[in-house]
mmCIF file of C-alpha atoms in Angstrom:
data_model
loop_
_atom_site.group_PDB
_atom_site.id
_atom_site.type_symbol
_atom_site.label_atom_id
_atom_site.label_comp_id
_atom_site.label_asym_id
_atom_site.label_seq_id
_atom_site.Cartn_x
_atom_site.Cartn_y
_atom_site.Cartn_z
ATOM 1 C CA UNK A 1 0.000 0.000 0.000
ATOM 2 C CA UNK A 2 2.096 2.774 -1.190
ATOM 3 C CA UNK A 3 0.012 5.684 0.551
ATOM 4 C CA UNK A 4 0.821 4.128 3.852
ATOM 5 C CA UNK A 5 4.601 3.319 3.341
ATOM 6 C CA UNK A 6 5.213 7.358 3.309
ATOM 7 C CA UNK A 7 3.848 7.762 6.381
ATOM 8 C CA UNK A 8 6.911 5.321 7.773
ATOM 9 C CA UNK A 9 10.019 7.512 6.569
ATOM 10 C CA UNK A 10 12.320 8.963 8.825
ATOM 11 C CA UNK A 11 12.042 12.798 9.433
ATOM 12 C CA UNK A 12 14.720 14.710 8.244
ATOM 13 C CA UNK A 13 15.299 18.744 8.568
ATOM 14 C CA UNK A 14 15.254 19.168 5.204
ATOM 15 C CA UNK A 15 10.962 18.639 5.076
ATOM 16 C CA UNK A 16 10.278 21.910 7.409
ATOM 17 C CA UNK A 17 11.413 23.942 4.282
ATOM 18 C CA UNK A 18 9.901 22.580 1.719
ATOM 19 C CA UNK A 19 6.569 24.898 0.144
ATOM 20 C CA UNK A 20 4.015 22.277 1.397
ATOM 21 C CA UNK A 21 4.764 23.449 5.277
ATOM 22 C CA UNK A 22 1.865 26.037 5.643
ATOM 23 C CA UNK A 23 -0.353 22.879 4.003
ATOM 24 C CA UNK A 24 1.073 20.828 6.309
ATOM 25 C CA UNK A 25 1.003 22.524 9.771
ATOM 26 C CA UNK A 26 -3.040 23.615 8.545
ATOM 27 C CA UNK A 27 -3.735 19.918 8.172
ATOM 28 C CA UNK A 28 -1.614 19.447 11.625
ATOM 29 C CA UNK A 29 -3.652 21.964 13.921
ATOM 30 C CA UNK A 30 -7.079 21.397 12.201
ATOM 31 C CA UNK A 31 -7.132 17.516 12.965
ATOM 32 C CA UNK A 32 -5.750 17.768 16.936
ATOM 33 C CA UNK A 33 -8.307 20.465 17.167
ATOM 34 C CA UNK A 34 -10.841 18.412 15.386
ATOM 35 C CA UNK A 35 -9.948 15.518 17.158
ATOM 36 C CA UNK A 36 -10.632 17.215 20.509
ATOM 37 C CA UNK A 37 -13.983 17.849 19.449
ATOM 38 C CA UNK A 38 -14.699 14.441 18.171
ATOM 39 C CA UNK A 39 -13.913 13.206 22.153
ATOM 40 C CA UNK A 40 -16.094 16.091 23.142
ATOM 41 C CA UNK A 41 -19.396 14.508 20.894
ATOM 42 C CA UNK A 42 -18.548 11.162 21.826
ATOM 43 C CA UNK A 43 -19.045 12.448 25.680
ATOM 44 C CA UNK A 44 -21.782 14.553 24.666
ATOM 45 C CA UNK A 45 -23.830 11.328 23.327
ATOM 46 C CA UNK A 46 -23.296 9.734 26.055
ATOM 47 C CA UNK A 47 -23.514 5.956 24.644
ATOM 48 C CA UNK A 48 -19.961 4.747 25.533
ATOM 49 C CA UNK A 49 -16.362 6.543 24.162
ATOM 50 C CA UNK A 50 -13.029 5.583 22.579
ATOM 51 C CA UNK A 51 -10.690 3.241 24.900
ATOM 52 C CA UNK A 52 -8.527 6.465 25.914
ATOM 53 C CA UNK A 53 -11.597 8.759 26.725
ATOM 54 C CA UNK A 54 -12.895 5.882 28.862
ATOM 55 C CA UNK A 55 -9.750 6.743 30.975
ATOM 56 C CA UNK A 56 -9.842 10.409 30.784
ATOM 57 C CA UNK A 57 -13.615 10.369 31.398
ATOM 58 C CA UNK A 58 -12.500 8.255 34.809
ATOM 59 C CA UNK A 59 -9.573 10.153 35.803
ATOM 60 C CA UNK A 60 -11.821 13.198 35.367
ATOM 61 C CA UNK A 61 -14.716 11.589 37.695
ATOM 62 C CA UNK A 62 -11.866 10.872 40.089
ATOM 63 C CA UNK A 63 -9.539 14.467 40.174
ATOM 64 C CA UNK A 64 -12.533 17.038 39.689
ATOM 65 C CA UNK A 65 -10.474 17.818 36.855
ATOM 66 C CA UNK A 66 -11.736 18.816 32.955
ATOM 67 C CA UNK A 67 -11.430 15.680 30.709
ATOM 68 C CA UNK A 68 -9.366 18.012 28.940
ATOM 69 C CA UNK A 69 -7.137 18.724 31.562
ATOM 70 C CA UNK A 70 -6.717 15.131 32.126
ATOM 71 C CA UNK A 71 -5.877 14.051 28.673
ATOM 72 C CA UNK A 72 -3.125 16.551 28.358
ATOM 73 C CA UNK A 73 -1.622 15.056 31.720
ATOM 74 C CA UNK A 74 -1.892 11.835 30.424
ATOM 75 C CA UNK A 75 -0.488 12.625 27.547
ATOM 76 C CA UNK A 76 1.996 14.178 28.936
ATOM 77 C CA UNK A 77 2.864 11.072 31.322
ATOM 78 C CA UNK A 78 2.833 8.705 28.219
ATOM 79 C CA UNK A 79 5.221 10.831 26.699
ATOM 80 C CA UNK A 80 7.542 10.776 29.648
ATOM 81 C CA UNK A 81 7.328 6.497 28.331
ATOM 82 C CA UNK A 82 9.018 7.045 25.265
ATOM 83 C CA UNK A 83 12.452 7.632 26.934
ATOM 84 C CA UNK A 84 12.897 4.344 27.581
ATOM 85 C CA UNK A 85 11.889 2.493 24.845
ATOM 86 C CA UNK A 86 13.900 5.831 22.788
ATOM 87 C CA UNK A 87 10.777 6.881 20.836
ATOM 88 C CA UNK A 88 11.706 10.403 19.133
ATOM 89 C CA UNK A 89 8.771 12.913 19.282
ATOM 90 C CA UNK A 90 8.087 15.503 16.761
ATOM 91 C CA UNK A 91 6.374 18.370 16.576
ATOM 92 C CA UNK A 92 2.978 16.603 16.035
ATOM 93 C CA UNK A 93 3.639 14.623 19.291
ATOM 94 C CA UNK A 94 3.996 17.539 21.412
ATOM 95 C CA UNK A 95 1.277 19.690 20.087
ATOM 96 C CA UNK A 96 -1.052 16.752 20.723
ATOM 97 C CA UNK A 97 -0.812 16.698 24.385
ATOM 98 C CA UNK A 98 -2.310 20.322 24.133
ATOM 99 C CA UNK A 99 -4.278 20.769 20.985
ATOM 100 C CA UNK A 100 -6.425 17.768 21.894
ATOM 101 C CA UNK A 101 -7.396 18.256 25.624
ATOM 102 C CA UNK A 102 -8.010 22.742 24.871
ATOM 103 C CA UNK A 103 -9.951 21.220 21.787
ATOM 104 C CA UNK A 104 -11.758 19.122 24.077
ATOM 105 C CA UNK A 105 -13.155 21.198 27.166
ATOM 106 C CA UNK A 106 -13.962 23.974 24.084
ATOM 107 C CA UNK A 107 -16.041 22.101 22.171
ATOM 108 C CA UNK A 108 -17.708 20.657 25.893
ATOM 109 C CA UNK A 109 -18.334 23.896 26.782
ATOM 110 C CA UNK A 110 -20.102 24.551 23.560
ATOM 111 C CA UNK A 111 -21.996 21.326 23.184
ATOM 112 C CA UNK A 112 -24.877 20.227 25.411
ATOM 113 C CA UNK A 113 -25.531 16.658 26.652
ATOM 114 C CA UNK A 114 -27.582 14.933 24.044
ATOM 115 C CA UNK A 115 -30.916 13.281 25.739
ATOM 116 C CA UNK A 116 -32.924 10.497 24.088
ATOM 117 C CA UNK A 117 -31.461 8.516 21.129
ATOM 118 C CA UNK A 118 -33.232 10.596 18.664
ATOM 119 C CA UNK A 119 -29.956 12.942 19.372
ATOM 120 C CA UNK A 120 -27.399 10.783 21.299
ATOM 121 C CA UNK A 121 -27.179 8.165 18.352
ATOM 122 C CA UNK A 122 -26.312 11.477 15.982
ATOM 123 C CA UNK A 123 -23.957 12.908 18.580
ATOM 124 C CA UNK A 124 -22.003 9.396 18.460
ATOM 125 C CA UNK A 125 -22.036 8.933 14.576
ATOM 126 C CA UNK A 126 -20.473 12.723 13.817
ATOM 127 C CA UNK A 127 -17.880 11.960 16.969
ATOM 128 C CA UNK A 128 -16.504 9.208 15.224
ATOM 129 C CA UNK A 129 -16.831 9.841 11.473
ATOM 130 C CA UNK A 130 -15.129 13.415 12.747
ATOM 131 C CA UNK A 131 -12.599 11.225 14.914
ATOM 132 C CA UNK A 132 -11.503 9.447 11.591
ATOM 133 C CA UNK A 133 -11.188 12.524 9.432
ATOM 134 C CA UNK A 134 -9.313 13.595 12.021
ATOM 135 C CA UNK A 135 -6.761 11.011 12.267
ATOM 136 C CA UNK A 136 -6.348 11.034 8.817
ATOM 137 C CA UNK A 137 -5.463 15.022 8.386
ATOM 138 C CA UNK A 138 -2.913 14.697 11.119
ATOM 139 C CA UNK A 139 -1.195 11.709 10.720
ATOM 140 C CA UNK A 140 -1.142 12.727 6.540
ATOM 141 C CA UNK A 141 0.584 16.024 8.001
ATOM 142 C CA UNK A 142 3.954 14.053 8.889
ATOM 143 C CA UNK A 143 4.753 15.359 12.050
ATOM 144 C CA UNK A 144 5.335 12.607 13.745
ATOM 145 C CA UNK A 145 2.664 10.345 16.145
ATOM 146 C CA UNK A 146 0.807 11.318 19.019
ATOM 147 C CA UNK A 147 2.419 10.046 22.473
ATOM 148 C CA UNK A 148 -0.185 7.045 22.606
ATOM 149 C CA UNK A 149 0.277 5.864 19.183
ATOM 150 C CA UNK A 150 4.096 6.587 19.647
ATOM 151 C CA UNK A 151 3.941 4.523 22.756
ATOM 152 C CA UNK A 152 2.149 1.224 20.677
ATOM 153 C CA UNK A 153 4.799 1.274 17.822
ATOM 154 C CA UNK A 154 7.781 1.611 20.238
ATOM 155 C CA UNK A 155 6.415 -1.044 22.328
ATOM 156 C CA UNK A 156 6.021 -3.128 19.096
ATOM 157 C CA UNK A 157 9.331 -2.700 18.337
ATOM 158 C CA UNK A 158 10.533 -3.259 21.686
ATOM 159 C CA UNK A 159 9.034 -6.310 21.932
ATOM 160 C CA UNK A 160 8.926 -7.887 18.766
ATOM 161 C CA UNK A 161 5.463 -8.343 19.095
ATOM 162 C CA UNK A 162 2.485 -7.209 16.304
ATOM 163 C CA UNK A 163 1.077 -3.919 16.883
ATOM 164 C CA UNK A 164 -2.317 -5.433 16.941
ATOM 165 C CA UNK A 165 -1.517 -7.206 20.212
ATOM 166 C CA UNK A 166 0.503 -4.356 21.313
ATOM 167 C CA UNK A 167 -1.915 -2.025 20.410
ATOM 168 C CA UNK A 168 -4.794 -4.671 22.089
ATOM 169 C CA UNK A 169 -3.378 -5.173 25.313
ATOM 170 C CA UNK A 170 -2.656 -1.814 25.865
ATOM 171 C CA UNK A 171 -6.277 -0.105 25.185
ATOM 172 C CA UNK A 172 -8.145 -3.177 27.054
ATOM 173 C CA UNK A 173 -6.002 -2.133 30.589
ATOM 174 C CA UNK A 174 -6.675 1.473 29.410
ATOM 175 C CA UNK A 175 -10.672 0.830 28.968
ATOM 176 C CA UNK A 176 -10.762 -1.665 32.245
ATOM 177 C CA UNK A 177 -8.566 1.177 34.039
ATOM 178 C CA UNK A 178 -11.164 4.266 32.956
ATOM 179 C CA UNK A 179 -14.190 1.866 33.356
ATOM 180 C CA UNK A 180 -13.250 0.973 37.014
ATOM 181 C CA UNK A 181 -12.997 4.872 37.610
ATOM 182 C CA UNK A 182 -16.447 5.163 36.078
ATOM 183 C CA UNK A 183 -15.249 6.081 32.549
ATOM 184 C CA UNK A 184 -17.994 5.271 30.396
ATOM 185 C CA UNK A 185 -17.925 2.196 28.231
ATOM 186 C CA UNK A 186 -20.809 1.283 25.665
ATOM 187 C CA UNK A 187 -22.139 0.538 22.138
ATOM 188 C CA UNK A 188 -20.368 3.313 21.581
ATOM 189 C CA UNK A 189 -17.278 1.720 22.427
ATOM 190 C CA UNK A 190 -17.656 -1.162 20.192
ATOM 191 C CA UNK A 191 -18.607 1.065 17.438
ATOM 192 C CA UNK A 192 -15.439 3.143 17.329
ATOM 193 C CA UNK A 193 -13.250 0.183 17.830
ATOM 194 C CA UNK A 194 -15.174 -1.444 14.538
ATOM 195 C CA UNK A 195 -15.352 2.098 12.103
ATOM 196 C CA UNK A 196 -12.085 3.699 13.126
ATOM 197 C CA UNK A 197 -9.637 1.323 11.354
ATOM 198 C CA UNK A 198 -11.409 1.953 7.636
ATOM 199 C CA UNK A 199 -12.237 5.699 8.499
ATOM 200 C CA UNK A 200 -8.783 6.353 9.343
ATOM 201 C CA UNK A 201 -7.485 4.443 6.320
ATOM 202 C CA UNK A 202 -10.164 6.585 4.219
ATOM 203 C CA UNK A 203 -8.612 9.970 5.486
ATOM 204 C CA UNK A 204 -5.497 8.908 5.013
ATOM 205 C CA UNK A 205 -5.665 8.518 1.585
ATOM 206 C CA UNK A 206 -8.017 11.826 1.338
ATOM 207 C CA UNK A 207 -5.600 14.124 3.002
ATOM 208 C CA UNK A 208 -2.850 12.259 1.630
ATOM 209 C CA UNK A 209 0.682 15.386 0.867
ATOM 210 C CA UNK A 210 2.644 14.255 -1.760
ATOM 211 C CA UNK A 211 6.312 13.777 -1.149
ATOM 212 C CA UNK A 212 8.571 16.678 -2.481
ATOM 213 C CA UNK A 213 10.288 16.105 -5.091
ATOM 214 C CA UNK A 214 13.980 14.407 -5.045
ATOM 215 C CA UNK A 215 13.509 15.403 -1.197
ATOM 216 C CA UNK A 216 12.371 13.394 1.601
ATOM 217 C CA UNK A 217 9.644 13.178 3.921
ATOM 218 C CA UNK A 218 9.232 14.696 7.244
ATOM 219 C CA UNK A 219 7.809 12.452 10.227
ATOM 220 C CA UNK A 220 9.445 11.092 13.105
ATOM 221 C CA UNK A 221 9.583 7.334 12.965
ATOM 222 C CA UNK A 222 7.193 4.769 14.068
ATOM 223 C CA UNK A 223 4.352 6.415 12.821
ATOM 224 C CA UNK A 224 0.915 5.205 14.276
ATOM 225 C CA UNK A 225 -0.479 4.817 10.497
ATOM 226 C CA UNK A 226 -0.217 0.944 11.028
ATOM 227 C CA UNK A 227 -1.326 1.106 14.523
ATOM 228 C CA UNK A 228 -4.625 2.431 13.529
ATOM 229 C CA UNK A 229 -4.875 0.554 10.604
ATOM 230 C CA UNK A 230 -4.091 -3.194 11.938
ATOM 231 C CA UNK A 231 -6.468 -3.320 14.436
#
């Protein structure tokens, strides 16, 4: 699948010159922003949210804190992980532990709790249709993977083992963790984990920058593109 193989190349210097960069930081900042608001409708529905907002939506119930707040600690945290298994962030990876959780508490500020199905069910579809479009503009940005996708692919290396049981074991303690907490876990939870792999792989290819050319690629390495993907 040649669309995906670009998304493995090693980032360089060379790529934050090149005349696609305003393109490419647009495509960066819109999808962690939109991303952020994709958690935010998935919360607003209220029928069950992605493995990582189960945690965050725990942690939250459990601090007093903004789910926000909480995802940019835990992002933060996970990227404190990388150091040992010598995962190299980029600039994507950093501005994801803020984008996302300011995105977040924004769009919860702005969007009511949705009661009765007739506007819950809605709520979850746009959260995760808008969670895959996304993925797909930032990780197609080349900026390198956010610290929990960063953290699956360096533990698949580490380990030797596939990122789909990497990638497995981690979210199912992450969901248990957030459930325990009272995260929320649902159809809604089942749903993402089913559309999220083809929606991401459709964005991809939508939002797909080509190369420059005779120059290479910028994106740190161990890009989540086949994390999401091989689920």
């Amino acid at each position: 699948m040649p669309v995906f193989a670009r998304f493995r190349e090693r980032s360089t210097g060379r790529g934050l010159h090149d005349r696609r960069l305003p393109r490419r930081l647009t495509q960066l900042y819109a999808g962690l922003a939109l991303y952020g608001a994709s958690a935010a409708l998935l919360v607003r529905g209220g029928l069950g949210l992605e493995p990582w907002g189960v945690l965050h939506q725990g942690l939250a119930e459990l601090t007093g804190l903004t789910m926000g707040v909480v995802s940019i600690i835990v992002g933060a945290v996970v990227l404190l992980l990388w150091i040992p298994i010598r995962q190299r962030p980029g600039l994507g990876t950093v501005s994801n532990v803020f984008v996302v959780g300011l995105a977040m508490d924004a769009a919860l500020a702005a969007v009511p709790a949705g009661h009765g199905l007739m506007t819950r069910v809605p709520l979850l579809i746009a959260g995760i249709v808008l969670n895959g479009l996304s993925t797909g503009l930032y990780i197609a940005a080349r900026f390198g993977p956010g610290p929990r996708d960063g953290l699956m692919t360096g533990l698949h290396r580490l380990t030797g083992r596939s990122v789909r049981l990497v990638r497995t074991a981690i979210e199912i303690a992450v969901v248990a963790t957030g459930f325990a907490l009272g995260g929320s876990v649902g159809i809604g939870t089942i749903a993402y984990a089913l559309a999220i792999g083809p929606l991401a792989q459709l964005f991809l290819r939508v939002f797909a920058i080509p190369p420059a050319a005779g120059g290479s690629t910028a994106v740190a390495a161990g890009t989540p593109a086949g994390a999401i993907l091989r689920r």
